[in-house]
Amino acid sequence: MAQDENPQTLADVVEKITSAGTRDGEITVEEILQSVGQRSFGPMLLVPGLIVLSPISGIPGVPTLGAVAVLLIAGQMLIGRKCFWVPGFLRHRKISRKKMRKAGRFLMPIARFVDRLVGPRLSFLTGHPFNYLIALTCVVIAVIMPPLEVILFANVLTSAAISAFGLALVARDGVLAAIAFALTLGSLYFLFMLVAV
């Protein structure tokens, strides 16, 4: 697949982010974002969602970096930017290629299974004005992700919601968007229970 083509499926996104860049040892965040195209909100949102959903999220700081990326992407969606800007401190962060490939091997079977289940359904739920509601919900998710990082893998629900929103926009699947809203409610309830203890 050509590097400048926008990914059309979840498997496409996983393939692009795990094969991004040219160096053997490490991949930068900038290379990952360029691989999926910085003009498409859905794939851009999928990148941090999938990274935090993978075993890489066990590395301290990764969920918070994912949250910062989601906040930047969703925030720029809300203000109507067409091409996403990412600050240098985040763009130049590096991830081990070995760990990224391991994450890809973990995610690819899931991605292929999910791709068989999603497609254009209730597509109006992913278009205007609902895409702004999705972006606003993603901002809320990004805010709650760092506090959840204190519990190992507690961001599974939040990253699943972000990934579902991103894939819903890629596949124009309104049913998946509705599921993502439900996952968001589950994340908020989990955070409430954590604070209440």
PDB file of C-alpha atoms in Angstrom:
ATOM      1  CA  MET A   1       0.000   0.000   0.000  1.00  0.00           C
ATOM      2  CA  ALA A   2       1.340   3.415  -0.916  1.00  0.00           C
ATOM      3  CA  GLN A   3       2.449   5.520   1.985  1.00  0.00           C
ATOM      4  CA  ASP A   4       0.251   8.465   0.967  1.00  0.00           C
ATOM      5  CA  GLU A   5      -2.982   6.454   0.867  1.00  0.00           C
ATOM      6  CA  ASN A   6      -5.326   6.904   3.800  1.00  0.00           C
ATOM      7  CA  PRO A   7      -5.935   3.610   5.620  1.00  0.00           C
ATOM      8  CA  GLN A   8      -9.394   2.187   5.031  1.00  0.00           C
ATOM      9  CA  THR A   9      -9.497  -0.532   7.712  1.00  0.00           C
ATOM     10  CA  LEU A  10      -8.186  -1.168  11.205  1.00  0.00           C
ATOM     11  CA  ALA A  11      -5.721  -3.720   9.817  1.00  0.00           C
ATOM     12  CA  ASP A  12      -4.431  -1.027   7.426  1.00  0.00           C
ATOM     13  CA  VAL A  13      -3.786   1.296  10.373  1.00  0.00           C
ATOM     14  CA  VAL A  14      -1.974  -1.398  12.398  1.00  0.00           C
ATOM     15  CA  GLU A  15       0.165  -2.267   9.372  1.00  0.00           C
ATOM     16  CA  LYS A  16       1.067   1.368   8.719  1.00  0.00           C
ATOM     17  CA  ILE A  17       2.013   2.264  12.299  1.00  0.00           C
ATOM     18  CA  THR A  18       4.128  -0.877  12.796  1.00  0.00           C
ATOM     19  CA  SER A  19       6.036  -0.405   9.515  1.00  0.00           C
ATOM     20  CA  ALA A  20       6.487   3.377   9.797  1.00  0.00           C
ATOM     21  CA  GLY A  21       9.896   5.011   9.523  1.00  0.00           C
ATOM     22  CA  THR A  22      13.191   3.781   8.131  1.00  0.00           C
ATOM     23  CA  ARG A  23      15.488   3.253  11.140  1.00  0.00           C
ATOM     24  CA  ASP A  24      15.933  -0.227  12.581  1.00  0.00           C
ATOM     25  CA  GLY A  25      15.974   0.657  16.264  1.00  0.00           C
ATOM     26  CA  GLU A  26      13.255   3.229  16.877  1.00  0.00           C
ATOM     27  CA  ILE A  27      10.185   4.901  15.382  1.00  0.00           C
ATOM     28  CA  THR A  28       9.278   8.504  16.130  1.00  0.00           C
ATOM     29  CA  VAL A  29       5.732   9.651  16.799  1.00  0.00           C
ATOM     30  CA  GLU A  30       6.071  11.937  13.756  1.00  0.00           C
ATOM     31  CA  GLU A  31       6.841   8.953  11.501  1.00  0.00           C
ATOM     32  CA  ILE A  32       3.823   7.088  12.856  1.00  0.00           C
ATOM     33  CA  LEU A  33       1.482  10.030  12.280  1.00  0.00           C
ATOM     34  CA  GLN A  34       2.846  10.633   8.775  1.00  0.00           C
ATOM     35  CA  SER A  35       2.253   6.977   7.939  1.00  0.00           C
ATOM     36  CA  VAL A  36      -1.510   7.297   8.482  1.00  0.00           C
ATOM     37  CA  GLY A  37      -1.901  10.795   7.034  1.00  0.00           C
ATOM     38  CA  GLN A  38      -2.247  13.992   9.052  1.00  0.00           C
ATOM     39  CA  ARG A  39      -5.378  15.160   7.234  1.00  0.00           C
ATOM     40  CA  SER A  40      -7.655  12.324   8.327  1.00  0.00           C
ATOM     41  CA  PHE A  41      -9.152  12.527  11.814  1.00  0.00           C
ATOM     42  CA  GLY A  42     -10.181   8.861  12.139  1.00  0.00           C
ATOM     43  CA  PRO A  43      -6.771   7.240  11.504  1.00  0.00           C
ATOM     44  CA  MET A  44      -5.001   9.966  13.506  1.00  0.00           C
ATOM     45  CA  LEU A  45      -7.239   9.156  16.469  1.00  0.00           C
ATOM     46  CA  LEU A  46      -6.713   5.433  16.041  1.00  0.00           C
ATOM     47  CA  VAL A  47      -2.939   5.708  16.464  1.00  0.00           C
ATOM     48  CA  PRO A  48      -2.831   6.732  20.179  1.00  0.00           C
ATOM     49  CA  GLY A  49      -5.891   4.586  20.901  1.00  0.00           C
ATOM     50  CA  LEU A  50      -4.243   1.447  19.540  1.00  0.00           C
ATOM     51  CA  ILE A  51      -0.875   2.173  21.165  1.00  0.00           C
ATOM     52  CA  VAL A  52      -2.483   2.556  24.611  1.00  0.00           C
ATOM     53  CA  LEU A  53      -4.661  -0.505  23.958  1.00  0.00           C
ATOM     54  CA  SER A  54      -1.579  -2.625  23.200  1.00  0.00           C
ATOM     55  CA  PRO A  55       0.918  -4.074  25.731  1.00  0.00           C
ATOM     56  CA  ILE A  56       3.080  -0.957  25.157  1.00  0.00           C
ATOM     57  CA  SER A  57       0.711   0.850  27.562  1.00  0.00           C
ATOM     58  CA  GLY A  58       2.465  -0.968  30.410  1.00  0.00           C
ATOM     59  CA  ILE A  59       5.461   1.347  29.893  1.00  0.00           C
ATOM     60  CA  PRO A  60       5.182   4.242  32.393  1.00  0.00           C
ATOM     61  CA  GLY A  61       4.124   7.474  30.718  1.00  0.00           C
ATOM     62  CA  VAL A  62       2.738   5.918  27.522  1.00  0.00           C
ATOM     63  CA  PRO A  63      -0.962   6.330  28.489  1.00  0.00           C
ATOM     64  CA  THR A  64      -0.322   9.974  29.434  1.00  0.00           C
ATOM     65  CA  LEU A  65       1.476  10.621  26.136  1.00  0.00           C
ATOM     66  CA  GLY A  66      -1.447   8.953  24.383  1.00  0.00           C
ATOM     67  CA  ALA A  67      -3.828  11.229  26.263  1.00  0.00           C
ATOM     68  CA  VAL A  68      -1.847  14.317  25.179  1.00  0.00           C
ATOM     69  CA  ALA A  69      -1.995  13.146  21.554  1.00  0.00           C
ATOM     70  CA  VAL A  70      -5.746  12.501  21.762  1.00  0.00           C
ATOM     71  CA  LEU A  71      -6.301  15.909  23.364  1.00  0.00           C
ATOM     72  CA  LEU A  72      -4.348  17.642  20.597  1.00  0.00           C
ATOM     73  CA  ILE A  73      -6.070  15.747  17.779  1.00  0.00           C
ATOM     74  CA  ALA A  74      -9.603  16.041  19.173  1.00  0.00           C
ATOM     75  CA  GLY A  75      -9.072  19.666  20.169  1.00  0.00           C
ATOM     76  CA  GLN A  76      -7.967  20.572  16.651  1.00  0.00           C
ATOM     77  CA  MET A  77     -10.962  18.705  15.252  1.00  0.00           C
ATOM     78  CA  LEU A  78     -13.213  20.849  17.436  1.00  0.00           C
ATOM     79  CA  ILE A  79     -11.757  24.095  16.095  1.00  0.00           C
ATOM     80  CA  GLY A  80     -12.051  22.886  12.511  1.00  0.00           C
ATOM     81  CA  ARG A  81      -8.397  22.389  11.500  1.00  0.00           C
ATOM     82  CA  LYS A  82      -7.942  20.315   8.347  1.00  0.00           C
ATOM     83  CA  CYS A  83      -4.310  19.316   8.917  1.00  0.00           C
ATOM     84  CA  PHE A  84      -3.239  18.343  12.410  1.00  0.00           C
ATOM     85  CA  TRP A  85      -0.322  20.057  14.133  1.00  0.00           C
ATOM     86  CA  VAL A  86       1.701  18.133  16.728  1.00  0.00           C
ATOM     87  CA  PRO A  87       4.243  19.922  18.973  1.00  0.00           C
ATOM     88  CA  GLY A  88       7.912  18.990  18.732  1.00  0.00           C
ATOM     89  CA  PHE A  89       8.184  17.424  22.211  1.00  0.00           C
ATOM     90  CA  LEU A  90       5.597  14.838  21.182  1.00  0.00           C
ATOM     91  CA  ARG A  91       6.588  14.543  17.504  1.00  0.00           C
ATOM     92  CA  HIS A  92      10.158  13.563  18.352  1.00  0.00           C
ATOM     93  CA  ARG A  93       9.330  10.997  21.047  1.00  0.00           C
ATOM     94  CA  LYS A  94      10.676   7.579  20.104  1.00  0.00           C
ATOM     95  CA  ILE A  95       9.237   4.104  20.511  1.00  0.00           C
ATOM     96  CA  SER A  96      11.233   0.896  20.199  1.00  0.00           C
ATOM     97  CA  ARG A  97      10.567  -0.723  16.812  1.00  0.00           C
ATOM     98  CA  LYS A  98      10.851  -4.144  18.461  1.00  0.00           C
ATOM     99  CA  LYS A  99       8.108  -3.249  20.945  1.00  0.00           C
ATOM    100  CA  MET A 100       6.012  -1.686  18.183  1.00  0.00           C
ATOM    101  CA  ARG A 101       6.246  -4.852  16.091  1.00  0.00           C
ATOM    102  CA  LYS A 102       5.333  -6.932  19.127  1.00  0.00           C
ATOM    103  CA  ALA A 103       2.297  -4.674  19.646  1.00  0.00           C
ATOM    104  CA  GLY A 104       1.434  -5.120  15.949  1.00  0.00           C
ATOM    105  CA  ARG A 105       1.530  -8.908  16.262  1.00  0.00           C
ATOM    106  CA  PHE A 106      -0.797  -8.615  19.268  1.00  0.00           C
ATOM    107  CA  LEU A 107      -3.211  -6.233  17.529  1.00  0.00           C
ATOM    108  CA  MET A 108      -3.346  -7.602  13.968  1.00  0.00           C
ATOM    109  CA  PRO A 109      -5.550 -10.682  14.618  1.00  0.00           C
ATOM    110  CA  ILE A 110      -7.928  -8.471  16.600  1.00  0.00           C
ATOM    111  CA  ALA A 111      -7.902  -5.876  13.807  1.00  0.00           C
ATOM    112  CA  ARG A 112      -8.734  -8.437  11.123  1.00  0.00           C
ATOM    113  CA  PHE A 113     -11.578  -9.826  13.230  1.00  0.00           C
ATOM    114  CA  VAL A 114     -12.968  -6.332  13.931  1.00  0.00           C
ATOM    115  CA  ASP A 115     -12.721  -5.372  10.230  1.00  0.00           C
ATOM    116  CA  ARG A 116     -15.146  -8.191   9.401  1.00  0.00           C
ATOM    117  CA  LEU A 117     -17.695  -6.690  11.800  1.00  0.00           C
ATOM    118  CA  VAL A 118     -17.587  -2.992  10.908  1.00  0.00           C
ATOM    119  CA  GLY A 119     -18.771  -1.073   7.879  1.00  0.00           C
ATOM    120  CA  PRO A 120     -21.030   1.808   6.836  1.00  0.00           C
ATOM    121  CA  ARG A 121     -24.038   1.683   9.208  1.00  0.00           C
ATOM    122  CA  LEU A 122     -26.030   4.643  10.525  1.00  0.00           C
ATOM    123  CA  SER A 123     -23.305   6.747   8.898  1.00  0.00           C
ATOM    124  CA  PHE A 124     -25.006  10.011   9.867  1.00  0.00           C
ATOM    125  CA  LEU A 125     -23.724   9.390  13.424  1.00  0.00           C
ATOM    126  CA  THR A 126     -20.169   9.900  12.180  1.00  0.00           C
ATOM    127  CA  GLY A 127     -20.858  13.015  10.091  1.00  0.00           C
ATOM    128  CA  HIS A 128     -21.627  16.627  10.950  1.00  0.00           C
ATOM    129  CA  PRO A 129     -22.585  17.575  13.675  1.00  0.00           C
ATOM    130  CA  PHE A 130     -21.965  14.242  15.434  1.00  0.00           C
ATOM    131  CA  ASN A 131     -18.261  14.271  14.537  1.00  0.00           C
ATOM    132  CA  TYR A 132     -17.910  17.315  16.837  1.00  0.00           C
ATOM    133  CA  LEU A 133     -19.644  15.403  19.643  1.00  0.00           C
ATOM    134  CA  ILE A 134     -17.169  12.558  19.062  1.00  0.00           C
ATOM    135  CA  ALA A 135     -14.271  15.033  19.240  1.00  0.00           C
ATOM    136  CA  LEU A 136     -15.621  16.565  22.461  1.00  0.00           C
ATOM    137  CA  THR A 137     -16.047  13.106  24.014  1.00  0.00           C
ATOM    138  CA  CYS A 138     -12.465  12.256  23.056  1.00  0.00           C
ATOM    139  CA  VAL A 139     -11.280  15.409  24.850  1.00  0.00           C
ATOM    140  CA  VAL A 140     -13.094  14.214  27.993  1.00  0.00           C
ATOM    141  CA  ILE A 141     -11.485  10.774  27.654  1.00  0.00           C
ATOM    142  CA  ALA A 142      -8.036  12.340  27.249  1.00  0.00           C
ATOM    143  CA  VAL A 143      -8.521  14.265  30.506  1.00  0.00           C
ATOM    144  CA  ILE A 144      -9.364  11.136  32.507  1.00  0.00           C
ATOM    145  CA  MET A 145      -6.587   8.931  31.076  1.00  0.00           C
ATOM    146  CA  PRO A 146      -3.612  10.262  33.129  1.00  0.00           C
ATOM    147  CA  PRO A 147      -5.277   9.691  36.548  1.00  0.00           C
ATOM    148  CA  LEU A 148      -6.066   6.105  35.523  1.00  0.00           C
ATOM    149  CA  GLU A 149      -2.415   5.433  34.691  1.00  0.00           C
ATOM    150  CA  VAL A 150      -1.677   4.788  38.386  1.00  0.00           C
ATOM    151  CA  ILE A 151      -3.435   1.432  37.921  1.00  0.00           C
ATOM    152  CA  LEU A 152      -1.645  -0.847  35.429  1.00  0.00           C
ATOM    153  CA  PHE A 153      -3.707  -1.324  32.244  1.00  0.00           C
ATOM    154  CA  ALA A 154      -6.630   0.631  33.723  1.00  0.00           C
ATOM    155  CA  ASN A 155      -6.826   2.588  30.474  1.00  0.00           C
ATOM    156  CA  VAL A 156      -8.107  -0.402  28.513  1.00  0.00           C
ATOM    157  CA  LEU A 157     -11.642   1.049  28.437  1.00  0.00           C
ATOM    158  CA  THR A 158     -10.503   4.561  27.549  1.00  0.00           C
ATOM    159  CA  SER A 159      -8.184   3.390  24.773  1.00  0.00           C
ATOM    160  CA  ALA A 160     -10.872   1.023  23.470  1.00  0.00           C
ATOM    161  CA  ALA A 161     -13.284   3.964  23.303  1.00  0.00           C
ATOM    162  CA  ILE A 162     -10.747   6.157  21.479  1.00  0.00           C
ATOM    163  CA  SER A 163      -9.945   3.327  19.051  1.00  0.00           C
ATOM    164  CA  ALA A 164     -13.656   2.678  18.472  1.00  0.00           C
ATOM    165  CA  PHE A 165     -14.302   6.348  17.742  1.00  0.00           C
ATOM    166  CA  GLY A 166     -11.365   6.458  15.323  1.00  0.00           C
ATOM    167  CA  LEU A 167     -12.457   3.283  13.533  1.00  0.00           C
ATOM    168  CA  ALA A 168     -16.070   4.497  13.433  1.00  0.00           C
ATOM    169  CA  LEU A 169     -14.884   7.593  11.552  1.00  0.00           C
ATOM    170  CA  VAL A 170     -12.700   5.531   9.194  1.00  0.00           C
ATOM    171  CA  ALA A 171     -15.481   3.032   8.414  1.00  0.00           C
ATOM    172  CA  ARG A 172     -18.380   5.531   8.772  1.00  0.00           C
ATOM    173  CA  ASP A 173     -19.913   3.104  11.254  1.00  0.00           C
ATOM    174  CA  GLY A 174     -22.449   4.847  13.491  1.00  0.00           C
ATOM    175  CA  VAL A 175     -23.180   1.652  15.427  1.00  0.00           C
ATOM    176  CA  LEU A 176     -19.518   1.496  16.446  1.00  0.00           C
ATOM    177  CA  ALA A 177     -19.647   5.168  17.429  1.00  0.00           C
ATOM    178  CA  ALA A 178     -22.588   4.363  19.729  1.00  0.00           C
ATOM    179  CA  ILE A 179     -20.563   1.510  21.275  1.00  0.00           C
ATOM    180  CA  ALA A 180     -17.683   3.948  21.800  1.00  0.00           C
ATOM    181  CA  PHE A 181     -19.996   6.321  23.673  1.00  0.00           C
ATOM    182  CA  ALA A 182     -21.002   3.380  25.913  1.00  0.00           C
ATOM    183  CA  LEU A 183     -17.323   2.556  26.543  1.00  0.00           C
ATOM    184  CA  THR A 184     -16.775   6.205  27.498  1.00  0.00           C
ATOM    185  CA  LEU A 185     -19.553   5.988  30.081  1.00  0.00           C
ATOM    186  CA  GLY A 186     -17.906   2.835  31.429  1.00  0.00           C
ATOM    187  CA  SER A 187     -14.583   4.677  31.717  1.00  0.00           C
ATOM    188  CA  LEU A 188     -16.201   7.562  33.590  1.00  0.00           C
ATOM    189  CA  TYR A 189     -17.906   5.123  35.960  1.00  0.00           C
ATOM    190  CA  PHE A 190     -14.575   3.348  36.566  1.00  0.00           C
ATOM    191  CA  LEU A 191     -12.905   6.672  37.386  1.00  0.00           C
ATOM    192  CA  PHE A 192     -15.790   7.600  39.705  1.00  0.00           C
ATOM    193  CA  MET A 193     -15.417   4.277  41.554  1.00  0.00           C
ATOM    194  CA  LEU A 194     -11.659   4.825  41.807  1.00  0.00           C
ATOM    195  CA  VAL A 195     -12.118   8.279  43.336  1.00  0.00           C
ATOM    196  CA  ALA A 196     -14.911   7.083  45.640  1.00  0.00           C
ATOM    197  CA  VAL A 197     -12.756   4.353  47.216  1.00  0.00           C
TER     198      VAL A 197
END
